[in-house]
Amino acid sequence: MLNSSLEILAIVAAGNSRYRCRCGFLCGFPLAERAGAVTIAPVNSAPLGFFDSGVGGLTVVRAVQELLPAEDILYLGDTARLPYGSKSPETIRQFADEDVRFLIARGVKAIIVACNTATAHALPTLQQRYSVPILGVIEPGVDAALACPSAERIGIIATRGTIRSHAYQHALALRRTGLIIHGQAAPLLVPLIEENWIDHPATRLVLKTYLDPLVEKGIDTLMLACTHYPLLIPVLQELLPKDVRLVDSATTCAEHLKKELTRLDLLETTPREGSLELYLTDLSEEFESLARQFLKKSPGRIHRAVLGN
Ligand code: DGL
């Protein structure tokens, strides 16, 4: 129900995506849920919203900060319900929906699903449901893998949920014929990384167990199809044959985002240093040092997020 001409104006303006309400109601929620008069502000200065099950999505944040330093960023890590990768598709879709609502309620101008598992299971539903632009990490990952014309035998390591969705396998096969694709679920890696056991004998043993079958199949490319995995790159480089190319989606995701924001005329054009605000559904002692490793700098102030409000 619309309450005022201001709301009608906001909806019309939001349609051409230059102006949105700062509270997010008119820019993102389904029409039936929009209510209450709002103030209209240029949307270009609104923050970008990111979410992941934990801190892994910060690898994407770092790449975006490098490419688009003026953008404000709001990051949600659903650490209370991590990992997403072992949950059912329905549960992942429900969690992703709650994450998106949290970000929209804080007035973000676009959302990056910085989680492969959530992208694999929830992206199309989220894009249909909300009018705010929502981007995932799978297409950028596929772009990164196929940037090398000689890539032929592709190994994918990811959460069980991502592998079972076949989202990467389909996206790769649609883009290039004749690829030989091997998916390997690696469910123990996210908990090990969140535990900060990065350079740890247990992690090496687990990695070797996951990688050996792929190496035996002669892969030339290994896709790190989980936003947590880039932290393992130094260990992976030691364990893999030198001619296997490692690919992650963070940089190509930042490039996709820049193109999309430019196309929608949503880029922050004021020369400034953007801010980063972190929200977690569970604050653990390990998070700060882990976040520093992901971001390669201090994570700044961390807030506790309560979803569903
Ligand atoms: N970073 C998430 C991903 O990219 C981790 C998923 C999980 O929580 O299991 O898939």
PDB file of C-alpha atoms and ligand atoms in Angstrom:
ATOM      1  CA  MET A   1       0.000   0.000   0.000  1.00  0.00           C
ATOM      2  CA  LEU A   2       1.453   3.394  -0.991  1.00  0.00           C
ATOM      3  CA  ASN A   3       1.147   6.172   1.577  1.00  0.00           C
ATOM      4  CA  SER A   4       2.249   9.269  -0.271  1.00  0.00           C
ATOM      5  CA  SER A   5       3.193  10.766  -3.598  1.00  0.00           C
ATOM      6  CA  LEU A   6       6.776  10.689  -2.328  1.00  0.00           C
ATOM      7  CA  GLU A   7       6.657   6.889  -2.308  1.00  0.00           C
ATOM      8  CA  ILE A   8       5.241   6.785  -5.826  1.00  0.00           C
ATOM      9  CA  LEU A   9       7.992   9.154  -6.919  1.00  0.00           C
ATOM     10  CA  ALA A  10      10.571   6.932  -5.229  1.00  0.00           C
ATOM     11  CA  ILE A  11       9.307   3.806  -6.960  1.00  0.00           C
ATOM     12  CA  VAL A  12       9.324   5.526 -10.353  1.00  0.00           C
ATOM     13  CA  ALA A  13      12.812   6.858  -9.676  1.00  0.00           C
ATOM     14  CA  ALA A  14      13.990   3.469  -8.407  1.00  0.00           C
ATOM     15  CA  GLY A  15      12.786   2.000 -11.683  1.00  0.00           C
ATOM     16  CA  ASN A  16      15.525   3.835 -13.530  1.00  0.00           C
ATOM     17  CA  SER A  17      17.876   2.851 -10.698  1.00  0.00           C
ATOM     18  CA  ARG A  18      19.518   6.239 -10.083  1.00  0.00           C
ATOM     19  CA  TYR A  19      17.600   7.077  -6.938  1.00  0.00           C
ATOM     20  CA  ARG A  20      16.533   4.748  -4.172  1.00  0.00           C
ATOM     21  CA  CYS A  21      15.307   5.191  -0.645  1.00  0.00           C
ATOM     22  CA  ARG A  22      18.182   5.098   1.831  1.00  0.00           C
ATOM     23  CA  CYS A  23      16.385   2.662   4.125  1.00  0.00           C
ATOM     24  CA  GLY A  24      16.225   0.161   1.334  1.00  0.00           C
ATOM     25  CA  PHE A  25      12.493  -0.487   1.418  1.00  0.00           C
ATOM     26  CA  LEU A  26      11.794   0.927  -2.002  1.00  0.00           C
ATOM     27  CA  CYS A  27      14.972  -0.228  -3.643  1.00  0.00           C
ATOM     28  CA  GLY A  28      14.958  -3.864  -2.807  1.00  0.00           C
ATOM     29  CA  PHE A  29      12.017  -5.463  -1.097  1.00  0.00           C
ATOM     30  CA  PRO A  30       9.128  -6.893  -3.102  1.00  0.00           C
ATOM     31  CA  LEU A  31       6.479  -4.235  -3.770  1.00  0.00           C
ATOM     32  CA  ALA A  32       3.925  -5.752  -1.394  1.00  0.00           C
ATOM     33  CA  GLU A  33       6.360  -5.359   1.485  1.00  0.00           C
ATOM     34  CA  ARG A  34       7.246  -1.736   0.824  1.00  0.00           C
ATOM     35  CA  ALA A  35       5.733   0.646   3.344  1.00  0.00           C
ATOM     36  CA  GLY A  36       6.389   3.946   5.053  1.00  0.00           C
ATOM     37  CA  ALA A  37       7.425   7.329   3.678  1.00  0.00           C
ATOM     38  CA  VAL A  38      11.124   7.692   2.953  1.00  0.00           C
ATOM     39  CA  THR A  39      13.690  10.243   1.973  1.00  0.00           C
ATOM     40  CA  ILE A  40      15.195  10.055  -1.467  1.00  0.00           C
ATOM     41  CA  ALA A  41      18.976  10.164  -1.869  1.00  0.00           C
ATOM     42  CA  PRO A  42      21.299   9.537  -4.820  1.00  0.00           C
ATOM     43  CA  VAL A  43      21.924   5.828  -4.755  1.00  0.00           C
ATOM     44  CA  ASN A  44      25.490   6.060  -6.088  1.00  0.00           C
ATOM     45  CA  SER A  45      26.756   6.936  -2.621  1.00  0.00           C
ATOM     46  CA  ALA A  46      24.960   3.999  -0.968  1.00  0.00           C
ATOM     47  CA  PRO A  47      27.147   1.050   0.106  1.00  0.00           C
ATOM     48  CA  LEU A  48      27.680  -2.213  -1.715  1.00  0.00           C
ATOM     49  CA  GLY A  49      26.415  -5.222   0.253  1.00  0.00           C
ATOM     50  CA  PHE A  50      28.328  -8.513   0.432  1.00  0.00           C
ATOM     51  CA  PHE A  51      27.428 -11.698   2.205  1.00  0.00           C
ATOM     52  CA  ASP A  52      28.959 -15.098   2.855  1.00  0.00           C
ATOM     53  CA  SER A  53      28.512 -17.825   5.428  1.00  0.00           C
ATOM     54  CA  GLY A  54      31.698 -16.628   7.143  1.00  0.00           C
ATOM     55  CA  VAL A  55      34.818 -14.639   6.396  1.00  0.00           C
ATOM     56  CA  GLY A  56      35.640 -16.223   3.009  1.00  0.00           C
ATOM     57  CA  GLY A  57      33.755 -13.542   1.095  1.00  0.00           C
ATOM     58  CA  LEU A  58      36.330 -11.020   2.333  1.00  0.00           C
ATOM     59  CA  THR A  59      38.620 -12.304  -0.462  1.00  0.00           C
ATOM     60  CA  VAL A  60      36.100 -10.793  -2.880  1.00  0.00           C
ATOM     61  CA  VAL A  61      35.816  -7.620  -0.762  1.00  0.00           C
ATOM     62  CA  ARG A  62      39.589  -7.159  -0.977  1.00  0.00           C
ATOM     63  CA  ALA A  63      39.550  -7.410  -4.770  1.00  0.00           C
ATOM     64  CA  VAL A  64      36.647  -4.921  -4.952  1.00  0.00           C
ATOM     65  CA  GLN A  65      38.416  -2.483  -2.606  1.00  0.00           C
ATOM     66  CA  GLU A  66      41.437  -2.578  -4.905  1.00  0.00           C
ATOM     67  CA  LEU A  67      39.422  -1.939  -8.062  1.00  0.00           C
ATOM     68  CA  LEU A  68      36.752   0.403  -6.646  1.00  0.00           C
ATOM     69  CA  PRO A  69      38.404   2.158  -3.672  1.00  0.00           C
ATOM     70  CA  ALA A  70      35.719   4.856  -3.368  1.00  0.00           C
ATOM     71  CA  GLU A  71      32.881   2.436  -2.659  1.00  0.00           C
ATOM     72  CA  ASP A  72      31.518   1.964   0.859  1.00  0.00           C
ATOM     73  CA  ILE A  73      31.121  -1.714   1.719  1.00  0.00           C
ATOM     74  CA  LEU A  74      28.839  -3.473   4.141  1.00  0.00           C
ATOM     75  CA  TYR A  75      29.747  -7.128   4.747  1.00  0.00           C
ATOM     76  CA  LEU A  76      27.616  -9.758   6.426  1.00  0.00           C
ATOM     77  CA  GLY A  77      29.177 -13.064   7.543  1.00  0.00           C
ATOM     78  CA  ASP A  78      26.630 -15.570   8.787  1.00  0.00           C
ATOM     79  CA  THR A  79      29.151 -17.148  11.165  1.00  0.00           C
ATOM     80  CA  ALA A  80      26.432 -18.455  13.493  1.00  0.00           C
ATOM     81  CA  ARG A  81      25.163 -20.816  10.778  1.00  0.00           C
ATOM     82  CA  LEU A  82      28.413 -21.655   8.984  1.00  0.00           C
ATOM     83  CA  PRO A  83      29.047 -23.786   6.977  1.00  0.00           C
ATOM     84  CA  TYR A  84      26.390 -23.421   4.294  1.00  0.00           C
ATOM     85  CA  GLY A  85      28.054 -26.038   2.098  1.00  0.00           C
ATOM     86  CA  SER A  86      26.697 -29.029   3.982  1.00  0.00           C
ATOM     87  CA  LYS A  87      23.108 -27.723   4.238  1.00  0.00           C
ATOM     88  CA  SER A  88      20.202 -28.635   1.955  1.00  0.00           C
ATOM     89  CA  PRO A  89      19.397 -26.364  -1.022  1.00  0.00           C
ATOM     90  CA  GLU A  90      16.170 -25.211   0.699  1.00  0.00           C
ATOM     91  CA  THR A  91      18.031 -24.175   3.848  1.00  0.00           C
ATOM     92  CA  ILE A  92      20.728 -22.392   1.837  1.00  0.00           C
ATOM     93  CA  ARG A  93      18.031 -20.471  -0.067  1.00  0.00           C
ATOM     94  CA  GLN A  94      16.336 -19.500   3.203  1.00  0.00           C
ATOM     95  CA  PHE A  95      19.623 -18.316   4.766  1.00  0.00           C
ATOM     96  CA  ALA A  96      20.579 -16.399   1.611  1.00  0.00           C
ATOM     97  CA  ASP A  97      17.173 -14.712   1.587  1.00  0.00           C
ATOM     98  CA  GLU A  98      17.627 -13.570   5.188  1.00  0.00           C
ATOM     99  CA  ASP A  99      21.137 -12.307   4.394  1.00  0.00           C
ATOM    100  CA  VAL A 100      19.823 -10.286   1.450  1.00  0.00           C
ATOM    101  CA  ARG A 101      17.033  -8.786   3.533  1.00  0.00           C
ATOM    102  CA  PHE A 102      19.530  -7.720   6.192  1.00  0.00           C
ATOM    103  CA  LEU A 103      21.604  -5.897   3.563  1.00  0.00           C
ATOM    104  CA  ILE A 104      18.638  -4.333   1.772  1.00  0.00           C
ATOM    105  CA  ALA A 105      17.308  -3.012   5.071  1.00  0.00           C
ATOM    106  CA  ARG A 106      20.623  -1.138   5.385  1.00  0.00           C
ATOM    107  CA  GLY A 107      20.180   0.602   2.042  1.00  0.00           C
ATOM    108  CA  VAL A 108      22.738  -1.129  -0.154  1.00  0.00           C
ATOM    109  CA  LYS A 109      22.687  -0.242  -3.857  1.00  0.00           C
ATOM    110  CA  ALA A 110      23.787  -3.685  -5.081  1.00  0.00           C
ATOM    111  CA  ILE A 111      24.511  -7.070  -3.511  1.00  0.00           C
ATOM    112  CA  ILE A 112      27.373  -9.445  -4.177  1.00  0.00           C
ATOM    113  CA  VAL A 113      26.741 -13.025  -3.109  1.00  0.00           C
ATOM    114  CA  ALA A 114      30.354 -13.645  -2.052  1.00  0.00           C
ATOM    115  CA  CYS A 115      29.653 -17.323  -1.445  1.00  0.00           C
ATOM    116  CA  ASN A 116      29.726 -20.007  -4.131  1.00  0.00           C
ATOM    117  CA  THR A 117      27.298 -22.258  -2.284  1.00  0.00           C
ATOM    118  CA  ALA A 118      24.684 -19.502  -1.973  1.00  0.00           C
ATOM    119  CA  THR A 119      25.296 -18.416  -5.578  1.00  0.00           C
ATOM    120  CA  ALA A 120      24.836 -22.002  -6.794  1.00  0.00           C
ATOM    121  CA  HIS A 121      21.555 -22.554  -4.980  1.00  0.00           C
ATOM    122  CA  ALA A 122      19.966 -19.161  -4.444  1.00  0.00           C
ATOM    123  CA  LEU A 123      21.108 -16.579  -7.028  1.00  0.00           C
ATOM    124  CA  PRO A 124      18.289 -16.973  -9.599  1.00  0.00           C
ATOM    125  CA  THR A 125      15.613 -16.909  -6.857  1.00  0.00           C
ATOM    126  CA  LEU A 126      17.129 -13.831  -5.235  1.00  0.00           C
ATOM    127  CA  GLN A 127      17.434 -12.022  -8.577  1.00  0.00           C
ATOM    128  CA  GLN A 128      13.764 -12.709  -9.322  1.00  0.00           C
ATOM    129  CA  ARG A 129      12.577 -11.704  -5.882  1.00  0.00           C
ATOM    130  CA  TYR A 130      14.408  -8.421  -5.346  1.00  0.00           C
ATOM    131  CA  SER A 131      14.818  -5.398  -7.581  1.00  0.00           C
ATOM    132  CA  VAL A 132      18.240  -4.445  -6.213  1.00  0.00           C
ATOM    133  CA  PRO A 133      21.013  -5.735  -8.560  1.00  0.00           C
ATOM    134  CA  ILE A 134      22.412  -9.028  -7.200  1.00  0.00           C
ATOM    135  CA  LEU A 135      25.594 -10.621  -8.575  1.00  0.00           C
ATOM    136  CA  GLY A 136      27.130 -14.011  -7.842  1.00  0.00           C
ATOM    137  CA  VAL A 137      30.629 -15.459  -8.031  1.00  0.00           C
ATOM    138  CA  ILE A 138      30.157 -18.407 -10.398  1.00  0.00           C
ATOM    139  CA  GLU A 139      30.108 -16.589 -13.755  1.00  0.00           C
ATOM    140  CA  PRO A 140      33.230 -14.583 -12.793  1.00  0.00           C
ATOM    141  CA  GLY A 141      34.911 -17.848 -11.719  1.00  0.00           C
ATOM    142  CA  VAL A 142      34.122 -19.442 -15.063  1.00  0.00           C
ATOM    143  CA  ASP A 143      35.459 -16.360 -16.872  1.00  0.00           C
ATOM    144  CA  ALA A 144      38.679 -16.632 -14.876  1.00  0.00           C
ATOM    145  CA  ALA A 145      39.077 -20.354 -15.649  1.00  0.00           C
ATOM    146  CA  LEU A 146      38.438 -19.935 -19.360  1.00  0.00           C
ATOM    147  CA  ALA A 147      40.632 -16.841 -19.698  1.00  0.00           C
ATOM    148  CA  CYS A 148      43.373 -19.326 -20.577  1.00  0.00           C
ATOM    149  CA  PRO A 149      42.560 -20.690 -24.070  1.00  0.00           C
ATOM    150  CA  SER A 150      44.465 -23.930 -23.440  1.00  0.00           C
ATOM    151  CA  ALA A 151      42.457 -24.884 -20.311  1.00  0.00           C
ATOM    152  CA  GLU A 152      41.045 -28.333 -21.078  1.00  0.00           C
ATOM    153  CA  ARG A 153      41.059 -30.537 -17.996  1.00  0.00           C
ATOM    154  CA  ILE A 154      39.444 -28.604 -15.196  1.00  0.00           C
ATOM    155  CA  GLY A 155      39.319 -29.671 -11.562  1.00  0.00           C
ATOM    156  CA  ILE A 156      36.883 -27.928  -9.231  1.00  0.00           C
ATOM    157  CA  ILE A 157      37.153 -28.005  -5.452  1.00  0.00           C
ATOM    158  CA  ALA A 158      34.180 -26.611  -3.572  1.00  0.00           C
ATOM    159  CA  THR A 159      31.736 -27.310  -0.797  1.00  0.00           C
ATOM    160  CA  ARG A 160      29.513 -30.367  -1.140  1.00  0.00           C
ATOM    161  CA  GLY A 161      26.550 -28.084  -1.881  1.00  0.00           C
ATOM    162  CA  THR A 162      28.320 -26.325  -4.752  1.00  0.00           C
ATOM    163  CA  ILE A 163      29.580 -29.580  -6.323  1.00  0.00           C
ATOM    164  CA  ARG A 164      26.170 -31.243  -6.033  1.00  0.00           C
ATOM    165  CA  SER A 165      24.418 -28.259  -7.625  1.00  0.00           C
ATOM    166  CA  HIS A 166      26.515 -28.822 -10.807  1.00  0.00           C
ATOM    167  CA  ALA A 167      26.379 -25.048 -11.286  1.00  0.00           C
ATOM    168  CA  TYR A 168      30.076 -24.789 -12.239  1.00  0.00           C
ATOM    169  CA  GLN A 169      30.023 -27.928 -14.372  1.00  0.00           C
ATOM    170  CA  HIS A 170      27.038 -26.574 -16.364  1.00  0.00           C
ATOM    171  CA  ALA A 171      28.378 -23.054 -16.681  1.00  0.00           C
ATOM    172  CA  LEU A 172      31.755 -24.339 -17.937  1.00  0.00           C
ATOM    173  CA  ALA A 173      30.242 -26.820 -20.396  1.00  0.00           C
ATOM    174  CA  LEU A 174      27.945 -24.125 -21.805  1.00  0.00           C
ATOM    175  CA  ARG A 175      30.881 -21.829 -22.446  1.00  0.00           C
ATOM    176  CA  ARG A 176      33.378 -24.257 -24.014  1.00  0.00           C
ATOM    177  CA  THR A 177      32.831 -27.632 -25.613  1.00  0.00           C
ATOM    178  CA  GLY A 178      35.230 -30.535 -25.104  1.00  0.00           C
ATOM    179  CA  LEU A 179      36.231 -29.659 -21.547  1.00  0.00           C
ATOM    180  CA  ILE A 180      36.950 -32.518 -19.167  1.00  0.00           C
ATOM    181  CA  ILE A 181      35.586 -31.458 -15.804  1.00  0.00           C
ATOM    182  CA  HIS A 182      36.136 -33.147 -12.438  1.00  0.00           C
ATOM    183  CA  GLY A 183      34.333 -31.850  -9.350  1.00  0.00           C
ATOM    184  CA  GLN A 184      35.669 -32.709  -5.919  1.00  0.00           C
ATOM    185  CA  ALA A 185      33.662 -31.871  -2.802  1.00  0.00           C
ATOM    186  CA  ALA A 186      35.993 -30.636  -0.048  1.00  0.00           C
ATOM    187  CA  PRO A 187      33.687 -30.216   2.962  1.00  0.00           C
ATOM    188  CA  LEU A 188      36.409 -30.158   5.613  1.00  0.00           C
ATOM    189  CA  LEU A 189      38.244 -27.126   4.222  1.00  0.00           C
ATOM    190  CA  VAL A 190      35.890 -24.333   5.328  1.00  0.00           C
ATOM    191  CA  PRO A 191      35.851 -25.416   9.005  1.00  0.00           C
ATOM    192  CA  LEU A 192      39.664 -25.773   8.938  1.00  0.00           C
ATOM    193  CA  ILE A 193      40.075 -22.287   7.463  1.00  0.00           C
ATOM    194  CA  GLU A 194      37.563 -20.711   9.860  1.00  0.00           C
ATOM    195  CA  GLU A 195      39.550 -22.406  12.651  1.00  0.00           C
ATOM    196  CA  ASN A 196      42.617 -20.585  11.242  1.00  0.00           C
ATOM    197  CA  TRP A 197      44.370 -23.940  10.637  1.00  0.00           C
ATOM    198  CA  ILE A 198      45.747 -22.707   7.364  1.00  0.00           C
ATOM    199  CA  ASP A 199      49.336 -23.871   7.487  1.00  0.00           C
ATOM    200  CA  HIS A 200      48.655 -26.932   9.631  1.00  0.00           C
ATOM    201  CA  PRO A 201      49.579 -30.609   9.065  1.00  0.00           C
ATOM    202  CA  ALA A 202      45.914 -31.653   9.357  1.00  0.00           C
ATOM    203  CA  THR A 203      44.948 -29.222   6.589  1.00  0.00           C
ATOM    204  CA  ARG A 204      47.788 -30.491   4.365  1.00  0.00           C
ATOM    205  CA  LEU A 205      46.660 -34.075   4.857  1.00  0.00           C
ATOM    206  CA  VAL A 206      43.041 -33.218   4.087  1.00  0.00           C
ATOM    207  CA  LEU A 207      44.069 -31.184   1.034  1.00  0.00           C
ATOM    208  CA  LYS A 208      46.242 -34.001  -0.283  1.00  0.00           C
ATOM    209  CA  THR A 209      43.351 -36.431   0.097  1.00  0.00           C
ATOM    210  CA  TYR A 210      41.100 -34.136  -1.955  1.00  0.00           C
ATOM    211  CA  LEU A 211      43.726 -33.214  -4.559  1.00  0.00           C
ATOM    212  CA  ASP A 212      45.337 -36.584  -5.321  1.00  0.00           C
ATOM    213  CA  PRO A 213      42.396 -37.940  -7.378  1.00  0.00           C
ATOM    214  CA  LEU A 214      42.301 -34.709  -9.418  1.00  0.00           C
ATOM    215  CA  VAL A 215      46.050 -34.750 -10.020  1.00  0.00           C
ATOM    216  CA  GLU A 216      45.822 -38.417 -11.100  1.00  0.00           C
ATOM    217  CA  LYS A 217      43.248 -37.356 -13.695  1.00  0.00           C
ATOM    218  CA  GLY A 218      45.788 -34.902 -15.138  1.00  0.00           C
ATOM    219  CA  ILE A 219      44.005 -31.579 -14.517  1.00  0.00           C
ATOM    220  CA  ASP A 220      45.648 -28.464 -16.007  1.00  0.00           C
ATOM    221  CA  THR A 221      43.447 -26.006 -14.062  1.00  0.00           C
ATOM    222  CA  LEU A 222      42.181 -26.077 -10.486  1.00  0.00           C
ATOM    223  CA  MET A 223      39.229 -23.834  -9.710  1.00  0.00           C
ATOM    224  CA  LEU A 224      38.962 -22.685  -6.110  1.00  0.00           C
ATOM    225  CA  ALA A 225      35.183 -22.631  -6.175  1.00  0.00           C
ATOM    226  CA  CYS A 226      34.735 -21.420  -2.619  1.00  0.00           C
ATOM    227  CA  THR A 227      35.561 -17.906  -1.498  1.00  0.00           C
ATOM    228  CA  HIS A 228      37.395 -19.274   1.555  1.00  0.00           C
ATOM    229  CA  TYR A 229      39.980 -21.190  -0.452  1.00  0.00           C
ATOM    230  CA  PRO A 230      42.259 -18.363  -1.702  1.00  0.00           C
ATOM    231  CA  LEU A 231      43.810 -18.356   1.784  1.00  0.00           C
ATOM    232  CA  LEU A 232      45.095 -21.861   1.000  1.00  0.00           C
ATOM    233  CA  ILE A 233      46.923 -20.793  -2.182  1.00  0.00           C
ATOM    234  CA  PRO A 234      50.468 -20.984  -0.690  1.00  0.00           C
ATOM    235  CA  VAL A 235      49.819 -24.546   0.582  1.00  0.00           C
ATOM    236  CA  LEU A 236      48.095 -25.549  -2.648  1.00  0.00           C
ATOM    237  CA  GLN A 237      51.086 -24.313  -4.665  1.00  0.00           C
ATOM    238  CA  GLU A 238      53.346 -26.582  -2.637  1.00  0.00           C
ATOM    239  CA  LEU A 239      51.106 -29.614  -3.033  1.00  0.00           C
ATOM    240  CA  LEU A 240      50.175 -29.328  -6.719  1.00  0.00           C
ATOM    241  CA  PRO A 241      52.345 -29.988  -9.774  1.00  0.00           C
ATOM    242  CA  LYS A 242      53.822 -26.702 -11.064  1.00  0.00           C
ATOM    243  CA  ASP A 243      51.887 -26.825 -14.344  1.00  0.00           C
ATOM    244  CA  VAL A 244      48.443 -26.771 -12.695  1.00  0.00           C
ATOM    245  CA  ARG A 245      46.937 -23.269 -12.920  1.00  0.00           C
ATOM    246  CA  LEU A 246      45.056 -22.071  -9.824  1.00  0.00           C
ATOM    247  CA  VAL A 247      41.972 -19.967 -10.448  1.00  0.00           C
ATOM    248  CA  ASP A 248      39.747 -18.042  -8.059  1.00  0.00           C
ATOM    249  CA  SER A 249      36.922 -15.675  -8.851  1.00  0.00           C
ATOM    250  CA  ALA A 250      37.737 -12.634  -6.664  1.00  0.00           C
ATOM    251  CA  THR A 251      39.411 -10.419  -9.290  1.00  0.00           C
ATOM    252  CA  THR A 252      37.038 -11.291 -12.118  1.00  0.00           C
ATOM    253  CA  CYS A 253      34.120 -10.785  -9.726  1.00  0.00           C
ATOM    254  CA  ALA A 254      35.367  -7.251  -8.978  1.00  0.00           C
ATOM    255  CA  GLU A 255      35.644  -6.601 -12.735  1.00  0.00           C
ATOM    256  CA  HIS A 256      32.088  -7.911 -13.329  1.00  0.00           C
ATOM    257  CA  LEU A 257      30.816  -5.681 -10.542  1.00  0.00           C
ATOM    258  CA  LYS A 258      32.513  -2.600 -11.986  1.00  0.00           C
ATOM    259  CA  LYS A 259      30.977  -3.288 -15.415  1.00  0.00           C
ATOM    260  CA  GLU A 260      27.532  -3.785 -13.913  1.00  0.00           C
ATOM    261  CA  LEU A 261      27.704  -0.651 -11.739  1.00  0.00           C
ATOM    262  CA  THR A 262      28.881   1.341 -14.755  1.00  0.00           C
ATOM    263  CA  ARG A 263      26.058  -0.055 -16.908  1.00  0.00           C
ATOM    264  CA  LEU A 264      23.489   0.869 -14.229  1.00  0.00           C
ATOM    265  CA  ASP A 265      25.093   4.256 -13.570  1.00  0.00           C
ATOM    266  CA  LEU A 266      25.601   3.269  -9.923  1.00  0.00           C
ATOM    267  CA  LEU A 267      29.337   3.835  -9.491  1.00  0.00           C
ATOM    268  CA  GLU A 268      30.512   6.106  -6.671  1.00  0.00           C
ATOM    269  CA  THR A 269      32.211   8.871  -8.626  1.00  0.00           C
ATOM    270  CA  THR A 270      33.314  11.138  -5.746  1.00  0.00           C
ATOM    271  CA  PRO A 271      37.072  10.719  -5.162  1.00  0.00           C
ATOM    272  CA  ARG A 272      37.213   9.388  -1.600  1.00  0.00           C
ATOM    273  CA  GLU A 273      38.277   6.379   0.427  1.00  0.00           C
ATOM    274  CA  GLY A 274      35.355   4.033   0.904  1.00  0.00           C
ATOM    275  CA  SER A 275      34.550   2.542   4.315  1.00  0.00           C
ATOM    276  CA  LEU A 276      34.139  -1.092   5.344  1.00  0.00           C
ATOM    277  CA  GLU A 277      31.607  -2.169   7.934  1.00  0.00           C
ATOM    278  CA  LEU A 278      31.588  -5.804   9.042  1.00  0.00           C
ATOM    279  CA  TYR A 279      28.579  -7.576  10.510  1.00  0.00           C
ATOM    280  CA  LEU A 280      28.741 -11.137  11.863  1.00  0.00           C
ATOM    281  CA  THR A 281      25.925 -13.241  13.234  1.00  0.00           C
ATOM    282  CA  ASP A 282      28.381 -14.734  15.748  1.00  0.00           C
ATOM    283  CA  LEU A 283      31.472 -12.931  17.015  1.00  0.00           C
ATOM    284  CA  SER A 284      34.340 -15.322  17.696  1.00  0.00           C
ATOM    285  CA  GLU A 285      37.796 -14.491  19.046  1.00  0.00           C
ATOM    286  CA  GLU A 286      39.447 -15.941  15.932  1.00  0.00           C
ATOM    287  CA  PHE A 287      37.561 -13.663  13.593  1.00  0.00           C
ATOM    288  CA  GLU A 288      39.672 -10.554  13.866  1.00  0.00           C
ATOM    289  CA  SER A 289      42.973 -12.227  12.999  1.00  0.00           C
ATOM    290  CA  LEU A 290      41.303 -14.292  10.306  1.00  0.00           C
ATOM    291  CA  ALA A 291      39.642 -11.220   8.819  1.00  0.00           C
ATOM    292  CA  ARG A 292      43.024  -9.474   8.811  1.00  0.00           C
ATOM    293  CA  GLN A 293      44.479 -12.363   6.809  1.00  0.00           C
ATOM    294  CA  PHE A 294      41.656 -12.236   4.303  1.00  0.00           C
ATOM    295  CA  LEU A 295      41.731  -8.442   3.949  1.00  0.00           C
ATOM    296  CA  LYS A 296      45.494  -8.041   4.464  1.00  0.00           C
ATOM    297  CA  LYS A 297      44.652  -5.181   6.867  1.00  0.00           C
ATOM    298  CA  SER A 298      42.660  -4.480  10.004  1.00  0.00           C
ATOM    299  CA  PRO A 299      38.979  -5.308   9.639  1.00  0.00           C
ATOM    300  CA  GLY A 300      37.989  -2.192  11.615  1.00  0.00           C
ATOM    301  CA  ARG A 301      34.882  -2.217  13.756  1.00  0.00           C
ATOM    302  CA  ILE A 302      32.863  -5.461  13.810  1.00  0.00           C
ATOM    303  CA  HIS A 303      29.161  -5.450  14.654  1.00  0.00           C
ATOM    304  CA  ARG A 304      26.938  -8.303  15.760  1.00  0.00           C
ATOM    305  CA  ALA A 305      24.172  -8.918  13.247  1.00  0.00           C
ATOM    306  CA  VAL A 306      20.765 -10.228  14.193  1.00  0.00           C
ATOM    307  CA  LEU A 307      18.926 -11.571  11.178  1.00  0.00           C
ATOM    308  CA  GLY A 308      15.202 -11.624  10.628  1.00  0.00           C
ATOM    309  CA  ASN A 309      14.491  -8.207  12.248  1.00  0.00           C
TER     310      ASN A 309
HETATM  311  N1  DGL B   1      32.636 -19.228   1.225  1.00  0.00           N
HETATM  312  C1  DGL B   1      31.543 -20.165   1.026  1.00  0.00           C
HETATM  313  C2  DGL B   1      31.526 -20.642  -0.423  1.00  0.00           C
HETATM  314  O1  DGL B   1      32.061 -19.983  -1.239  1.00  0.00           O
HETATM  315  C3  DGL B   1      31.692 -21.226   2.043  1.00  0.00           C
HETATM  316  C4  DGL B   1      30.524 -22.113   2.088  1.00  0.00           C
HETATM  317  C5  DGL B   1      30.260 -22.774   3.404  1.00  0.00           C
HETATM  318  O2  DGL B   1      29.924 -22.091   4.342  1.00  0.00           O
HETATM  319  O3  DGL B   1      30.319 -24.007   3.438  1.00  0.00           O
HETATM  320  O4  DGL B   1      30.963 -21.628  -0.808  1.00  0.00           O
END
